[in-house]
mmCIF file of C-alpha atoms in Angstrom:
data_model
loop_
_atom_site.group_PDB
_atom_site.id
_atom_site.type_symbol
_atom_site.label_atom_id
_atom_site.label_comp_id
_atom_site.label_asym_id
_atom_site.label_seq_id
_atom_site.Cartn_x
_atom_site.Cartn_y
_atom_site.Cartn_z
ATOM 1 C CA GLU A 18 -62.810 55.424 -51.836
ATOM 2 C CA ASP A 19 -64.214 53.181 -54.495
ATOM 3 C CA GLN A 20 -64.239 49.613 -53.063
ATOM 4 C CA VAL A 21 -65.085 46.268 -55.085
ATOM 5 C CA THR A 22 -65.609 42.974 -53.503
ATOM 6 C CA GLN A 23 -65.705 39.647 -55.543
ATOM 7 C CA SER A 24 -67.025 36.408 -54.345
ATOM 8 C CA PRO A 25 -66.468 33.364 -54.020
ATOM 9 C CA GLU A 26 -62.511 33.715 -54.147
ATOM 10 C CA ALA A 27 -62.510 30.459 -55.827
ATOM 11 C CA LEU A 28 -65.173 28.136 -57.560
ATOM 12 C CA ARG A 29 -64.743 24.580 -58.892
ATOM 13 C CA LEU A 30 -67.823 23.409 -61.095
ATOM 14 C CA GLN A 31 -68.468 20.006 -62.962
ATOM 15 C CA GLU A 32 -69.139 20.607 -66.631
ATOM 16 C CA GLY A 33 -72.867 21.512 -66.946
ATOM 17 C CA GLU A 34 -73.417 22.891 -63.589
ATOM 18 C CA SER A 35 -74.462 26.246 -63.661
ATOM 19 C CA SER A 36 -73.557 29.157 -61.095
ATOM 20 C CA SER A 37 -72.932 32.931 -60.424
ATOM 21 C CA LEU A 38 -70.596 35.039 -59.333
ATOM 22 C CA ASN A 39 -70.766 38.113 -57.689
ATOM 23 C CA CYS A 40 -69.170 41.581 -57.415
ATOM 24 C CA SER A 41 -70.172 43.796 -54.801
ATOM 25 C CA TYR A 42 -69.572 47.760 -54.986
ATOM 26 C CA THR A 43 -69.351 51.114 -53.515
ATOM 27 C CA VAL A 44 -68.732 54.109 -56.111
ATOM 28 C CA SER A 45 -69.111 57.810 -55.784
ATOM 29 C CA GLY A 46 -71.386 57.688 -59.006
ATOM 30 C CA LEU A 47 -71.116 54.793 -61.225
ATOM 31 C CA ARG A 48 -69.674 55.259 -64.955
ATOM 32 C CA GLY A 49 -69.532 51.770 -65.733
ATOM 33 C CA LEU A 50 -69.208 48.380 -64.472
ATOM 34 C CA PHE A 51 -66.482 46.098 -66.257
ATOM 35 C CA TRP A 52 -66.155 42.444 -66.204
ATOM 36 C CA TYR A 53 -63.000 40.879 -67.764
ATOM 37 C CA ARG A 54 -61.826 37.394 -68.051
ATOM 38 C CA GLN A 55 -58.069 36.343 -67.338
ATOM 39 C CA ASP A 56 -56.099 33.396 -67.976
ATOM 40 C CA PRO A 57 -52.968 32.354 -66.261
ATOM 41 C CA GLY A 58 -50.147 34.893 -66.988
ATOM 42 C CA LYS A 59 -52.423 36.560 -69.577
ATOM 43 C CA GLY A 60 -53.858 40.154 -69.655
ATOM 44 C CA PRO A 61 -57.534 40.430 -69.094
ATOM 45 C CA GLU A 62 -59.586 39.787 -71.889
ATOM 46 C CA PHE A 63 -62.776 42.525 -71.865
ATOM 47 C CA LEU A 64 -66.369 40.758 -71.549
ATOM 48 C CA PHE A 65 -69.072 43.409 -70.306
ATOM 49 C CA THR A 66 -69.700 46.873 -69.623
ATOM 50 C CA LEU A 67 -72.925 47.440 -67.847
ATOM 51 C CA TYR A 68 -73.905 51.260 -67.292
ATOM 52 C CA SER A 69 -77.495 51.202 -65.102
ATOM 53 C CA ALA A 70 -79.354 49.234 -62.852
ATOM 54 C CA GLY A 71 -81.563 46.562 -64.649
ATOM 55 C CA GLU A 72 -79.192 46.255 -67.525
ATOM 56 C CA GLU A 73 -78.017 42.767 -68.567
ATOM 57 C CA LYS A 74 -75.567 41.709 -71.104
ATOM 58 C CA GLU A 75 -74.861 38.729 -72.517
ATOM 59 C CA LYS A 76 -72.308 36.465 -74.758
ATOM 60 C CA GLU A 77 -72.458 32.535 -75.323
ATOM 61 C CA ARG A 78 -72.878 31.380 -71.655
ATOM 62 C CA LEU A 79 -72.203 34.074 -69.878
ATOM 63 C CA LYS A 80 -74.909 36.848 -68.598
ATOM 64 C CA ALA A 81 -73.825 39.703 -66.556
ATOM 65 C CA THR A 82 -76.570 41.539 -64.410
ATOM 66 C CA LEU A 83 -76.153 45.311 -62.504
ATOM 67 C CA THR A 84 -78.295 46.409 -59.204
ATOM 68 C CA LYS A 85 -77.327 49.551 -57.516
ATOM 69 C CA LYS A 86 -74.758 47.608 -55.399
ATOM 70 C CA GLU A 87 -74.128 44.824 -57.099
ATOM 71 C CA SER A 88 -73.173 42.802 -60.093
ATOM 72 C CA PHE A 89 -73.715 38.703 -61.158
ATOM 73 C CA LEU A 90 -72.000 37.203 -63.462
ATOM 74 C CA HIS A 91 -74.397 33.983 -64.324
ATOM 75 C CA ILE A 92 -72.337 30.965 -66.090
ATOM 76 C CA THR A 93 -74.878 28.674 -67.842
ATOM 77 C CA ALA A 94 -73.987 24.875 -68.470
ATOM 78 C CA PRO A 95 -70.066 25.843 -68.298
ATOM 79 C CA LYS A 96 -67.597 23.812 -70.219
ATOM 80 C CA PRO A 97 -63.619 23.369 -68.988
ATOM 81 C CA GLU A 98 -62.453 26.162 -71.499
ATOM 82 C CA ASP A 99 -64.555 28.416 -69.332
ATOM 83 C CA SER A 100 -62.203 27.943 -66.549
ATOM 84 C CA ALA A 101 -60.454 31.296 -65.852
ATOM 85 C CA THR A 102 -59.969 34.186 -63.340
ATOM 86 C CA TYR A 103 -62.998 36.553 -63.540
ATOM 87 C CA LEU A 104 -62.337 40.004 -62.619
ATOM 88 C CA CYS A 105 -65.123 42.839 -62.248
ATOM 89 C CA ALA A 106 -63.923 46.563 -62.078
ATOM 90 C CA VAL A 107 -65.782 50.046 -61.387
ATOM 91 C CA GLN A 108 -65.366 53.057 -63.017
ATOM 92 C CA ALA A 109 -66.516 56.313 -61.272
ATOM 93 C CA GLU A 110 -68.244 59.385 -62.824
ATOM 94 C CA GLU A 111 -65.632 61.642 -60.955
ATOM 95 C CA GLY A 112 -61.577 60.330 -61.012
ATOM 96 C CA ALA A 113 -58.724 59.740 -63.348
ATOM 97 C CA GLY A 114 -60.522 59.411 -66.757
ATOM 98 C CA ASN A 115 -60.805 56.113 -67.432
ATOM 99 C CA MET A 116 -59.040 54.611 -64.299
ATOM 100 C CA LEU A 117 -60.639 51.256 -63.397
ATOM 101 C CA THR A 118 -60.804 49.869 -59.667
ATOM 102 C CA PHE A 119 -60.747 46.511 -59.593
ATOM 103 C CA GLY A 120 -62.024 43.281 -57.265
ATOM 104 C CA GLY A 121 -59.876 40.604 -56.508
ATOM 105 C CA GLY A 122 -60.895 38.181 -58.763
ATOM 106 C CA THR A 123 -63.046 34.620 -58.762
ATOM 107 C CA ARG A 124 -61.070 31.675 -59.836
ATOM 108 C CA LEU A 125 -63.206 29.484 -61.937
ATOM 109 C CA MET A 126 -62.595 25.759 -62.271
ATOM 110 C CA VAL A 127 -64.613 23.820 -64.514
ATOM 111 C CA LYS A 128 -64.054 20.017 -64.391
ATOM 112 C CA PRO A 129 -65.113 17.567 -67.249
ATOM 113 C CA GLU B 292 -56.651 46.566 -86.356
ATOM 114 C CA THR B 293 -53.699 46.172 -83.712
ATOM 115 C CA GLY B 294 -53.960 45.210 -80.307
ATOM 116 C CA VAL B 295 -51.949 46.492 -77.379
ATOM 117 C CA THR B 296 -48.611 44.880 -77.241
ATOM 118 C CA GLN B 297 -46.084 45.293 -74.682
ATOM 119 C CA SER B 298 -42.284 44.374 -74.274
ATOM 120 C CA PRO B 299 -40.576 42.535 -72.845
ATOM 121 C CA THR B 300 -42.986 39.864 -71.872
ATOM 122 C CA HIS B 301 -40.567 38.508 -68.798
ATOM 123 C CA LEU B 302 -37.766 40.724 -66.996
ATOM 124 C CA ILE B 303 -35.543 39.720 -64.034
ATOM 125 C CA LYS B 304 -34.055 42.753 -62.095
ATOM 126 C CA THR B 305 -31.772 43.297 -58.992
ATOM 127 C CA ARG B 306 -32.947 45.189 -56.025
ATOM 128 C CA GLY B 307 -32.067 48.724 -56.259
ATOM 129 C CA GLN B 308 -31.959 48.999 -60.260
ATOM 130 C CA GLN B 309 -33.864 50.664 -62.671
ATOM 131 C CA VAL B 310 -36.224 49.229 -65.153
ATOM 132 C CA THR B 311 -38.730 50.155 -68.150
ATOM 133 C CA LEU B 312 -41.245 48.667 -69.422
ATOM 134 C CA ARG B 313 -42.686 49.605 -72.823
ATOM 135 C CA CYS B 314 -46.658 49.521 -74.273
ATOM 136 C CA SER B 315 -47.800 50.141 -77.633
ATOM 137 C CA SER B 316 -51.709 51.354 -77.748
ATOM 138 C CA GLN B 317 -54.387 49.969 -79.637
ATOM 139 C CA SER B 318 -55.175 51.475 -83.089
ATOM 140 C CA GLY B 319 -57.135 54.478 -82.790
ATOM 141 C CA HIS B 320 -56.668 54.653 -78.835
ATOM 142 C CA ASN B 321 -55.204 57.882 -77.051
ATOM 143 C CA THR B 322 -55.391 57.117 -73.742
ATOM 144 C CA VAL B 323 -52.964 54.429 -71.775
ATOM 145 C CA SER B 324 -53.217 53.269 -68.418
ATOM 146 C CA TRP B 325 -50.586 51.269 -66.328
ATOM 147 C CA TYR B 326 -51.963 48.417 -63.734
ATOM 148 C CA GLN B 327 -49.521 46.396 -61.613
ATOM 149 C CA GLN B 328 -51.060 43.156 -60.747
ATOM 150 C CA ALA B 329 -49.698 41.182 -57.538
ATOM 151 C CA LEU B 330 -50.017 37.346 -57.635
ATOM 152 C CA GLY B 331 -53.410 36.102 -56.811
ATOM 153 C CA GLN B 332 -54.895 39.625 -56.630
ATOM 154 C CA GLY B 333 -56.713 42.212 -58.890
ATOM 155 C CA PRO B 334 -54.748 45.014 -61.002
ATOM 156 C CA GLN B 335 -53.832 48.347 -59.127
ATOM 157 C CA PHE B 336 -54.087 51.623 -61.017
ATOM 158 C CA ILE B 337 -50.648 53.366 -61.388
ATOM 159 C CA PHE B 338 -50.980 56.179 -63.531
ATOM 160 C CA GLN B 339 -52.806 57.144 -66.599
ATOM 161 C CA TYR B 340 -51.478 59.314 -69.717
ATOM 162 C CA TYR B 341 -53.280 61.413 -72.217
ATOM 163 C CA ARG B 342 -52.187 63.977 -74.630
ATOM 164 C CA GLU B 343 -48.743 62.960 -73.460
ATOM 165 C CA GLU B 344 -49.264 64.330 -69.758
ATOM 166 C CA GLU B 345 -49.940 62.249 -66.977
ATOM 167 C CA ASN B 346 -53.811 62.335 -66.272
ATOM 168 C CA GLY B 347 -54.456 60.709 -62.971
ATOM 169 C CA ARG B 348 -52.467 58.585 -60.575
ATOM 170 C CA GLY B 349 -52.889 55.835 -57.970
ATOM 171 C CA ASN B 350 -51.533 55.250 -54.399
ATOM 172 C CA PHE B 351 -47.903 54.606 -56.110
ATOM 173 C CA PRO B 352 -44.722 56.310 -54.858
ATOM 174 C CA PRO B 353 -42.511 58.948 -57.527
ATOM 175 C CA ARG B 354 -40.150 56.314 -58.278
ATOM 176 C CA PHE B 355 -42.962 55.091 -60.660
ATOM 177 C CA SER B 356 -42.832 57.278 -63.124
ATOM 178 C CA GLY B 357 -43.781 57.493 -67.121
ATOM 179 C CA LEU B 358 -44.220 58.768 -70.534
ATOM 180 C CA GLN B 359 -46.660 58.850 -73.485
ATOM 181 C CA PHE B 360 -45.144 59.682 -76.619
ATOM 182 C CA PRO B 361 -46.947 61.007 -79.692
ATOM 183 C CA ASN B 362 -47.998 57.856 -81.472
ATOM 184 C CA TYR B 363 -49.828 57.284 -78.309
ATOM 185 C CA SER B 364 -47.168 54.232 -76.828
ATOM 186 C CA SER B 365 -46.001 54.831 -73.572
ATOM 187 C CA GLU B 366 -43.182 53.613 -70.938
ATOM 188 C CA LEU B 367 -43.374 52.683 -67.304
ATOM 189 C CA ASN B 368 -40.015 53.229 -65.701
ATOM 190 C CA VAL B 369 -39.288 51.848 -62.049
ATOM 191 C CA ASN B 370 -36.371 53.513 -60.014
ATOM 192 C CA ALA B 371 -34.906 51.776 -56.857
ATOM 193 C CA LEU B 372 -36.545 48.643 -57.345
ATOM 194 C CA GLU B 373 -37.864 46.659 -54.353
ATOM 195 C CA LEU B 374 -38.804 43.037 -54.201
ATOM 196 C CA ASP B 375 -42.249 43.936 -53.609
ATOM 197 C CA ASP B 376 -42.188 45.184 -57.298
ATOM 198 C CA SER B 377 -42.290 41.770 -58.308
ATOM 199 C CA ALA B 378 -45.760 41.628 -60.140
ATOM 200 C CA LEU B 379 -47.364 41.587 -63.690
ATOM 201 C CA TYR B 380 -47.459 44.941 -65.411
ATOM 202 C CA LEU B 381 -50.167 45.874 -67.659
ATOM 203 C CA CYS B 382 -50.892 48.163 -69.970
ATOM 204 C CA ALA B 383 -54.484 49.102 -71.129
ATOM 205 C CA SER B 384 -55.308 51.673 -73.621
ATOM 206 C CA SER B 385 -58.897 53.384 -74.456
ATOM 207 C CA PHE B 386 -60.170 56.128 -76.183
ATOM 208 C CA ARG B 387 -60.514 59.335 -74.318
ATOM 209 C CA GLY B 388 -64.433 59.990 -73.310
ATOM 210 C CA GLY B 389 -64.932 55.860 -74.337
ATOM 211 C CA PRO B 390 -64.995 53.734 -71.139
ATOM 212 C CA GLU B 391 -63.876 50.519 -72.401
ATOM 213 C CA ALA B 392 -60.512 49.565 -71.638
ATOM 214 C CA PHE B 393 -58.025 46.635 -73.496
ATOM 215 C CA PHE B 394 -55.199 45.364 -71.637
ATOM 216 C CA GLY B 395 -51.821 44.084 -73.302
ATOM 217 C CA GLN B 396 -50.657 40.354 -72.228
ATOM 218 C CA GLY B 397 -48.369 41.952 -69.245
ATOM 219 C CA THR B 398 -44.711 42.082 -68.686
ATOM 220 C CA ARG B 399 -43.749 39.936 -65.663
ATOM 221 C CA LEU B 400 -41.018 41.661 -63.614
ATOM 222 C CA THR B 401 -39.005 39.421 -60.641
ATOM 223 C CA VAL B 402 -37.159 41.574 -58.477
ATOM 224 C CA VAL B 403 -34.302 39.553 -56.914
#
């Protein structure tokens, strides 16, 4: 069974204080690993897809990396508007088409 | 290009009733997936539809059912509502063969 575990559950940062979020996964053949941002009461917003170990993707202050067992979302010099829940999900090579298995998320709060 | 839209945004139902939630997929996408997200947790896969047929199902009972229409829009039906069905229901559309899924804003269902 595919599993995704995210840590920490919650993270409080001061504006400008860089940090990393962790996503550990077990999957029977990884098709892709996904990062989403979710604001309260809204649907997840797609950020990145990573396909193979060693791959990195960047978008503004966010950088996602992937190894064979985990992924990190690095946040550099965060701003209050980066406050949100960040979700990690995996998609297996075998299984229901585009089915995603999600972790519980990391709730990020950035204080000015 | 239109995004994924869901209706209604909020709904209150009584235990034992039935509910239908609707989703219009993003232009060009032919696959629709439904997820349930309880408060403070990551989304859980309910099922997926491709070419108007169910193409995979998560660990949800048969009282959760769905439809996909020729225009790729979709419905989620839940019969005999239980208090634990209270959650944010998310619809995601994607292109068959493409991994990225894009989510709607969700329908908040409250069962009392």
